mmCIF file with all atom_site columns, C-alpha atoms and ligand atoms in Angstrom:
data_model
loop_
_atom_site.group_PDB
_atom_site.id
_atom_site.type_symbol
_atom_site.label_atom_id
_atom_site.label_alt_id
_atom_site.label_comp_id
_atom_site.label_asym_id
_atom_site.label_entity_id
_atom_site.label_seq_id
_atom_site.pdbx_PDB_ins_code
_atom_site.Cartn_x
_atom_site.Cartn_y
_atom_site.Cartn_z
_atom_site.occupancy
_atom_site.B_iso_or_equiv
_atom_site.pdbx_formal_charge
_atom_site.auth_seq_id
_atom_site.auth_comp_id
_atom_site.auth_asym_id
_atom_site.auth_atom_id
_atom_site.pdbx_PDB_model_num
ATOM   1   C  CA  . MET A 1 1   ? 116.466 146.793 121.175 1.00 35.00 ? 943  MET A CA  1
ATOM   2   C  CA  . LEU A 1 2   ? 113.999 149.642 121.068 1.00 41.00 ? 944  LEU A CA  1
ATOM   3   C  CA  . THR A 1 3   ? 110.558 148.897 122.424 1.00 50.00 ? 945  THR A CA  1
ATOM   4   C  CA  . PRO A 1 4   ? 107.404 150.919 121.799 1.00 56.00 ? 946  PRO A CA  1
ATOM   5   C  CA  . SER A 1 5   ? 107.853 152.601 125.183 1.00 53.00 ? 947  SER A CA  1
ATOM   6   C  CA  . ALA A 1 6   ? 111.181 153.887 123.891 1.00 58.00 ? 948  ALA A CA  1
ATOM   7   C  CA  . THR A 1 7   ? 109.547 155.618 120.933 1.00 71.00 ? 949  THR A CA  1
ATOM   8   C  CA  . SER A 1 8   ? 106.857 158.256 120.675 1.00 85.00 ? 950  SER A CA  1
ATOM   9   C  CA  . ARG A 1 9   ? 104.787 155.940 118.519 1.00 93.00 ? 951  ARG A CA  1
ATOM   10  C  CA  . ALA A 1 10  ? 101.603 154.224 119.574 1.00 92.00 ? 952  ALA A CA  1
ATOM   11  C  CA  . CYS A 1 11  ? 99.034  151.999 117.879 1.00 91.00 ? 953  CYS A CA  1
ATOM   12  C  CA  . GLY A 1 12  ? 96.271  154.567 118.363 1.00 88.00 ? 954  GLY A CA  1
ATOM   13  C  CA  . THR A 1 13  ? 93.211  153.459 116.411 1.00 89.00 ? 955  THR A CA  1
ATOM   14  C  CA  . CYS A 1 14  ? 95.169  151.034 114.199 1.00 93.00 ? 956  CYS A CA  1
ATOM   15  C  CA  . THR A 1 15  ? 93.956  147.437 114.272 1.00 94.00 ? 957  THR A CA  1
ATOM   16  C  CA  . LEU A 1 16  ? 95.794  146.081 111.219 1.00 96.00 ? 958  LEU A CA  1
ATOM   17  C  CA  . CYS A 1 17  ? 97.663  143.381 113.127 1.00 96.00 ? 959  CYS A CA  1
ATOM   18  C  CA  . CYS A 1 18  ? 94.318  142.165 114.479 1.00 97.00 ? 960  CYS A CA  1
ATOM   19  C  CA  . ARG A 1 19  ? 92.979  141.903 110.930 1.00 96.00 ? 961  ARG A CA  1
ATOM   20  C  CA  . LEU A 1 20  ? 95.608  141.150 108.262 1.00 97.00 ? 962  LEU A CA  1
ATOM   21  C  CA  . PRO A 1 21  ? 97.642  138.173 109.538 1.00 96.00 ? 963  PRO A CA  1
ATOM   22  C  CA  . ASP A 1 22  ? 96.373  134.673 110.143 1.00 95.00 ? 964  ASP A CA  1
ATOM   23  C  CA  . ILE A 1 23  ? 96.844  133.845 113.837 1.00 95.00 ? 965  ILE A CA  1
ATOM   24  C  CA  . ASP A 1 24  ? 96.859  130.145 114.699 1.00 92.00 ? 966  ASP A CA  1
ATOM   25  C  CA  . GLU A 1 25  ? 96.582  130.828 118.433 1.00 90.00 ? 967  GLU A CA  1
ATOM   26  C  CA  . LEU A 1 26  ? 93.177  132.437 117.816 1.00 94.00 ? 968  LEU A CA  1
ATOM   27  C  CA  . GLN A 1 27  ? 92.122  130.315 114.825 1.00 94.00 ? 969  GLN A CA  1
ATOM   28  C  CA  . LYS A 1 28  ? 91.937  133.583 112.961 1.00 96.00 ? 970  LYS A CA  1
ATOM   29  C  CA  . PRO A 1 29  ? 92.146  133.552 109.160 1.00 96.00 ? 971  PRO A CA  1
ATOM   30  C  CA  . ALA A 1 30  ? 93.984  136.269 107.248 1.00 95.00 ? 972  ALA A CA  1
ATOM   31  C  CA  . ASN A 1 31  ? 92.217  139.496 106.293 1.00 95.00 ? 973  ASN A CA  1
ATOM   32  C  CA  . MET A 1 32  ? 89.445  139.121 108.819 1.00 96.00 ? 974  MET A CA  1
ATOM   33  C  CA  . LEU A 1 33  ? 89.190  141.109 112.059 1.00 96.00 ? 975  LEU A CA  1
ATOM   34  C  CA  . CYS A 1 34  ? 89.824  139.000 115.139 1.00 97.00 ? 976  CYS A CA  1
ATOM   35  C  CA  . ARG A 1 35  ? 86.621  138.201 117.013 1.00 96.00 ? 977  ARG A CA  1
ATOM   36  C  CA  . HIS A 1 36  ? 88.018  140.209 119.954 1.00 96.00 ? 978  HIS A CA  1
ATOM   37  C  CA  . GLY A 1 37  ? 88.885  143.243 117.843 1.00 95.00 ? 979  GLY A CA  1
ATOM   38  C  CA  . VAL A 1 38  ? 86.829  146.403 117.634 1.00 93.00 ? 980  VAL A CA  1
ATOM   39  C  CA  . GLU A 1 39  ? 87.460  148.331 114.427 1.00 89.00 ? 981  GLU A CA  1
ATOM   40  C  CA  . GLY A 1 40  ? 89.041  151.697 115.104 1.00 84.00 ? 982  GLY A CA  1
ATOM   41  C  CA  . ARG A 1 41  ? 89.298  151.015 118.834 1.00 87.00 ? 983  ARG A CA  1
ATOM   42  C  CA  . GLY A 1 42  ? 91.444  147.975 119.530 1.00 88.00 ? 984  GLY A CA  1
ATOM   43  C  CA  . CYS A 1 43  ? 91.205  144.809 121.553 1.00 93.00 ? 985  CYS A CA  1
ATOM   44  C  CA  . SER A 1 44  ? 88.160  144.068 123.714 1.00 94.00 ? 986  SER A CA  1
ATOM   45  C  CA  . ILE A 1 45  ? 90.190  141.600 125.835 1.00 95.00 ? 987  ILE A CA  1
ATOM   46  C  CA  . TYR A 1 46  ? 93.324  143.736 126.034 1.00 92.00 ? 988  TYR A CA  1
ATOM   47  C  CA  . GLU A 1 47  ? 94.188  142.810 129.645 1.00 94.00 ? 989  GLU A CA  1
ATOM   48  C  CA  . THR A 1 48  ? 93.932  139.082 128.928 1.00 95.00 ? 990  THR A CA  1
ATOM   49  C  CA  . ARG A 1 49  ? 95.008  138.985 125.278 1.00 94.00 ? 991  ARG A CA  1
ATOM   50  C  CA  . PRO A 1 50  ? 97.153  135.983 124.249 1.00 94.00 ? 992  PRO A CA  1
ATOM   51  C  CA  . GLN A 1 51  ? 100.914 136.062 124.689 1.00 93.00 ? 993  GLN A CA  1
ATOM   52  C  CA  . GLY A 1 52  ? 101.466 136.183 120.926 1.00 92.00 ? 994  GLY A CA  1
ATOM   53  C  CA  . CYS A 1 53  ? 99.557  139.475 120.797 1.00 94.00 ? 995  CYS A CA  1
ATOM   54  C  CA  . ARG A 1 54  ? 101.521 140.849 123.763 1.00 94.00 ? 996  ARG A CA  1
ATOM   55  C  CA  . ASP A 1 55  ? 104.811 140.038 122.096 1.00 93.00 ? 997  ASP A CA  1
ATOM   56  C  CA  . PHE A 1 56  ? 104.005 141.508 118.694 1.00 94.00 ? 998  PHE A CA  1
ATOM   57  C  CA  . TRP A 1 57  ? 105.189 144.947 117.567 1.00 94.00 ? 999  TRP A CA  1
ATOM   58  C  CA  . CYS A 1 58  ? 105.218 145.923 113.931 1.00 96.00 ? 1000 CYS A CA  1
ATOM   59  C  CA  . LEU A 1 59  ? 108.392 147.573 112.639 1.00 96.00 ? 1001 LEU A CA  1
ATOM   60  C  CA  . TRP A 1 60  ? 106.742 150.972 112.395 1.00 96.00 ? 1002 TRP A CA  1
ATOM   61  C  CA  . LEU A 1 61  ? 105.804 150.809 116.069 1.00 95.00 ? 1003 LEU A CA  1
ATOM   62  C  CA  . MET A 1 62  ? 109.322 149.706 116.952 1.00 92.00 ? 1004 MET A CA  1
ATOM   63  C  CA  . GLY A 1 63  ? 110.547 152.919 115.388 1.00 87.00 ? 1005 GLY A CA  1
ATOM   64  C  CA  . THR A 1 64  ? 113.882 151.443 114.378 1.00 73.00 ? 1006 THR A CA  1
ATOM   65  C  CA  . ARG A 1 65  ? 113.689 151.435 110.615 1.00 81.00 ? 1007 ARG A CA  1
ATOM   66  C  CA  . LEU A 1 66  ? 110.460 152.793 109.154 1.00 94.00 ? 1008 LEU A CA  1
ATOM   67  C  CA  . GLY A 1 67  ? 109.663 156.464 108.617 1.00 94.00 ? 1009 GLY A CA  1
ATOM   68  C  CA  . GLU A 1 68  ? 106.473 158.131 109.761 1.00 94.00 ? 1010 GLU A CA  1
ATOM   69  C  CA  . HIS A 1 69  ? 104.833 157.581 106.364 1.00 96.00 ? 1011 HIS A CA  1
ATOM   70  C  CA  . TRP A 1 70  ? 104.811 153.866 107.222 1.00 97.00 ? 1012 TRP A CA  1
ATOM   71  C  CA  . ASN A 1 71  ? 102.279 154.449 109.993 1.00 97.00 ? 1013 ASN A CA  1
ATOM   72  C  CA  . PRO A 1 72  ? 99.886  151.575 109.182 1.00 97.00 ? 1014 PRO A CA  1
ATOM   73  C  CA  . ILE A 1 73  ? 96.908  153.897 109.550 1.00 95.00 ? 1015 ILE A CA  1
ATOM   74  C  CA  . HIS A 1 74  ? 98.138  155.865 106.514 1.00 95.00 ? 1016 HIS A CA  1
ATOM   75  C  CA  . SER A 1 75  ? 100.205 153.322 104.572 1.00 98.00 ? 1017 SER A CA  1
ATOM   76  C  CA  . HIS A 1 76  ? 97.573  150.569 104.789 1.00 98.00 ? 1018 HIS A CA  1
ATOM   77  C  CA  . MET A 1 77  ? 100.454 148.157 105.339 1.00 98.00 ? 1019 MET A CA  1
ATOM   78  C  CA  . MET A 1 78  ? 101.999 146.467 108.336 1.00 98.00 ? 1020 MET A CA  1
ATOM   79  C  CA  . VAL A 1 79  ? 105.596 145.329 108.286 1.00 98.00 ? 1021 VAL A CA  1
ATOM   80  C  CA  . TYR A 1 80  ? 107.245 142.850 110.607 1.00 96.00 ? 1022 TYR A CA  1
ATOM   81  C  CA  . ALA A 1 81  ? 110.389 140.762 110.791 1.00 95.00 ? 1023 ALA A CA  1
ATOM   82  C  CA  . GLN A 1 82  ? 110.653 137.097 111.684 1.00 94.00 ? 1024 GLN A CA  1
ATOM   83  C  CA  . GLY A 1 83  ? 114.056 135.470 111.351 1.00 95.00 ? 1025 GLY A CA  1
ATOM   84  C  CA  . PRO A 1 84  ? 115.475 136.250 107.913 1.00 97.00 ? 1026 PRO A CA  1
ATOM   85  C  CA  . GLN A 1 85  ? 112.064 137.224 106.511 1.00 97.00 ? 1027 GLN A CA  1
ATOM   86  C  CA  . VAL A 1 86  ? 110.584 140.685 106.456 1.00 97.00 ? 1028 VAL A CA  1
ATOM   87  C  CA  . THR A 1 87  ? 106.875 140.524 105.699 1.00 98.00 ? 1029 THR A CA  1
ATOM   88  C  CA  . VAL A 1 88  ? 104.704 143.299 104.329 1.00 98.00 ? 1030 VAL A CA  1
ATOM   89  C  CA  . LEU A 1 89  ? 100.977 142.685 104.695 1.00 98.00 ? 1031 LEU A CA  1
ATOM   90  C  CA  . VAL A 1 90  ? 98.878  145.026 102.568 1.00 98.00 ? 1032 VAL A CA  1
ATOM   91  C  CA  . GLU A 1 91  ? 95.221  145.793 103.178 1.00 98.00 ? 1033 GLU A CA  1
ATOM   92  C  CA  . PRO A 1 92  ? 93.337  144.041 100.350 1.00 97.00 ? 1034 PRO A CA  1
ATOM   93  C  CA  . GLU A 1 93  ? 91.350  147.246 99.718  1.00 97.00 ? 1035 GLU A CA  1
ATOM   94  C  CA  . HIS A 1 94  ? 94.678  148.981 98.936  1.00 97.00 ? 1036 HIS A CA  1
ATOM   95  C  CA  . ALA A 1 95  ? 96.472  146.044 97.307  1.00 97.00 ? 1037 ALA A CA  1
ATOM   96  C  CA  . GLU A 1 96  ? 98.520  148.175 94.891  1.00 97.00 ? 1038 GLU A CA  1
ATOM   97  C  CA  . ILE A 1 97  ? 99.739  150.799 97.349  1.00 98.00 ? 1039 ILE A CA  1
ATOM   98  C  CA  . TRP A 1 98  ? 103.049 149.050 97.998  1.00 98.00 ? 1040 TRP A CA  1
ATOM   99  C  CA  . ARG A 1 99  ? 103.881 149.499 94.297  1.00 97.00 ? 1041 ARG A CA  1
ATOM   100 C  CA  . THR A 1 100 ? 103.593 153.294 94.598  1.00 98.00 ? 1042 THR A CA  1
ATOM   101 C  CA  . ALA A 1 101 ? 106.135 155.916 95.709  1.00 97.00 ? 1043 ALA A CA  1
ATOM   102 C  CA  . PRO A 1 102 ? 107.737 156.174 98.137  1.00 97.00 ? 1044 PRO A CA  1
ATOM   103 C  CA  . TYR A 1 103 ? 106.975 152.648 99.308  1.00 98.00 ? 1045 TYR A CA  1
ATOM   104 C  CA  . VAL A 1 104 ? 108.143 150.591 96.353  1.00 97.00 ? 1046 VAL A CA  1
ATOM   105 C  CA  . GLU A 1 105 ? 111.545 152.284 96.278  1.00 96.00 ? 1047 GLU A CA  1
ATOM   106 C  CA  . GLU A 1 106 ? 112.064 151.594 99.961  1.00 96.00 ? 1048 GLU A CA  1
ATOM   107 C  CA  . ILE A 1 107 ? 110.854 148.003 99.738  1.00 97.00 ? 1049 ILE A CA  1
ATOM   108 C  CA  . THR A 1 108 ? 113.223 147.381 96.838  1.00 97.00 ? 1050 THR A CA  1
ATOM   109 C  CA  . ARG A 1 109 ? 116.107 148.939 98.766  1.00 96.00 ? 1051 ARG A CA  1
ATOM   110 C  CA  . TRP A 1 110 ? 115.328 146.788 101.788 1.00 96.00 ? 1052 TRP A CA  1
ATOM   111 C  CA  . ALA A 1 111 ? 115.333 143.714 99.525  1.00 97.00 ? 1053 ALA A CA  1
ATOM   112 C  CA  . SER A 1 112 ? 118.853 144.628 98.520  1.00 96.00 ? 1054 SER A CA  1
ATOM   113 C  CA  . GLU A 1 113 ? 120.005 145.286 102.097 1.00 95.00 ? 1055 GLU A CA  1
ATOM   114 C  CA  . LEU A 1 114 ? 118.369 142.113 103.365 1.00 96.00 ? 1056 LEU A CA  1
ATOM   115 C  CA  . GLN A 1 115 ? 119.921 139.995 100.645 1.00 95.00 ? 1057 GLN A CA  1
ATOM   116 C  CA  . ALA A 1 116 ? 123.349 141.133 101.797 1.00 94.00 ? 1058 ALA A CA  1
ATOM   117 C  CA  . GLU A 1 117 ? 122.430 139.803 105.276 1.00 93.00 ? 1059 GLU A CA  1
ATOM   118 C  CA  . GLY A 1 118 ? 120.923 136.543 103.962 1.00 96.00 ? 1060 GLY A CA  1
ATOM   119 C  CA  . GLY A 1 119 ? 117.368 137.811 104.304 1.00 97.00 ? 1061 GLY A CA  1
ATOM   120 C  CA  . TYR A 1 120 ? 114.501 138.563 101.971 1.00 97.00 ? 1062 TYR A CA  1
ATOM   121 C  CA  . ILE A 1 121 ? 111.186 140.405 101.818 1.00 98.00 ? 1063 ILE A CA  1
ATOM   122 C  CA  . ILE A 1 122 ? 107.747 139.049 100.945 1.00 98.00 ? 1064 ILE A CA  1
ATOM   123 C  CA  . VAL A 1 123 ? 104.693 141.188 100.173 1.00 98.00 ? 1065 VAL A CA  1
ATOM   124 C  CA  . PHE A 1 124 ? 101.206 139.748 100.660 1.00 98.00 ? 1066 PHE A CA  1
ATOM   125 C  CA  . ALA A 1 125 ? 98.579  141.884 98.932  1.00 96.00 ? 1067 ALA A CA  1
ATOM   126 C  CA  . GLY A 1 126 ? 95.164  140.335 98.506  1.00 88.00 ? 1068 GLY A CA  1
ATOM   127 C  CA  . ASP A 1 127 ? 95.728  136.995 96.774  1.00 90.00 ? 1069 ASP A CA  1
ATOM   128 C  CA  . ALA A 1 128 ? 99.120  138.043 95.391  1.00 95.00 ? 1070 ALA A CA  1
ATOM   129 C  CA  . VAL A 1 129 ? 102.351 136.958 97.081  1.00 97.00 ? 1071 VAL A CA  1
ATOM   130 C  CA  . THR A 1 130 ? 105.544 138.630 95.853  1.00 98.00 ? 1072 THR A CA  1
ATOM   131 C  CA  . LYS A 1 131 ? 109.127 137.933 96.837  1.00 97.00 ? 1073 LYS A CA  1
ATOM   132 C  CA  . VAL A 1 132 ? 110.689 141.258 96.048  1.00 97.00 ? 1074 VAL A CA  1
ATOM   133 C  CA  . ALA A 1 133 ? 113.768 141.064 93.877  1.00 92.00 ? 1075 ALA A CA  1
ATOM   134 C  CA  . PRO A 1 134 ? 116.632 143.448 94.648  1.00 89.00 ? 1076 PRO A CA  1
ATOM   135 C  CA  . PRO A 1 135 ? 117.574 145.792 91.804  1.00 81.00 ? 1077 PRO A CA  1
ATOM   136 C  CA  . ALA A 1 136 ? 119.730 144.081 89.156  1.00 78.00 ? 1078 ALA A CA  1
HETATM 137 S  S1  . LIG B 2 .   ? 99.955  147.092 112.952 1.00 64.65 ? 81   LIG B S1  1
HETATM 138 FE FE1 . LIG B 2 .   ? 101.502 148.068 114.273 1.00 64.65 ? 81   LIG B FE1 1
HETATM 139 S  S2  . LIG B 2 .   ? 100.635 150.085 114.785 1.00 64.65 ? 81   LIG B S2  1
HETATM 140 FE FE2 . LIG B 2 .   ? 98.962  148.801 113.989 1.00 64.65 ? 81   LIG B FE2 1
HETATM 141 S  S3  . LIG B 2 .   ? 98.004  147.916 115.837 1.00 64.65 ? 81   LIG B S3  1
HETATM 142 FE FE3 . LIG B 2 .   ? 99.525  146.446 115.082 1.00 64.65 ? 81   LIG B FE3 1
HETATM 143 S  S4  . LIG B 2 .   ? 101.430 146.904 116.204 1.00 64.65 ? 81   LIG B S4  1
HETATM 144 FE FE4 . LIG B 2 .   ? 100.058 148.663 116.429 1.00 64.65 ? 81   LIG B FE4 1
HETATM 145 S  S1  . LIG B 2 .   ? 93.157  139.030 120.807 1.00 64.65 ? 82   LIG B S1  1
HETATM 146 FE FE1 . LIG B 2 .   ? 93.101  141.249 120.772 1.00 64.65 ? 82   LIG B FE1 1
HETATM 147 S  S2  . LIG B 2 .   ? 95.231  141.924 120.329 1.00 64.65 ? 82   LIG B S2  1
HETATM 148 FE FE2 . LIG B 2 .   ? 95.022  139.726 119.760 1.00 64.65 ? 82   LIG B FE2 1
HETATM 149 S  S3  . LIG B 2 .   ? 94.486  139.728 117.555 1.00 64.65 ? 82   LIG B S3  1
HETATM 150 FE FE3 . LIG B 2 .   ? 92.565  139.618 118.731 1.00 64.65 ? 82   LIG B FE3 1
HETATM 151 S  S4  . LIG B 2 .   ? 91.894  141.764 118.933 1.00 64.65 ? 82   LIG B S4  1
HETATM 152 FE FE4 . LIG B 2 .   ? 94.088  141.782 118.360 1.00 64.65 ? 82   LIG B FE4 1
#
């Protein structure tokens, strides 16, 4: 498995995974910056951050599947896999971006590939939750 140290990618100023998901371990609701996060800078408790934060890498950072245009800083989306589910979390301020090219074509293709493996893809964008259907 590739790890971030095996790619040239780095989080840089991205803080999407500290803002978009709900994190039970931190009692953090979705779409709200973690109380330890500093916008545009990162984690203020980086050395002592919880294990769940240490273990998390989005798929762009992993560098195994997503092209450079999926850099969360530019795409306004973070993508991660958990079991059979691939999740796309979209910044609420850019809720429609996943429906635009080239993203929607790729997401639809992934839905098809995942279905063949028994998986599926869910997009959370603002209040909308979409299970993406593979092309007919
Ligand atoms: S969303 Fe990905 S690139 Fe952004 S901070 Fe989290 S792991 Fe790093
Ligand atoms: S503890 Fe740090 S790494 Fe974890 S979500 Fe909060 S700001 Fe992000």
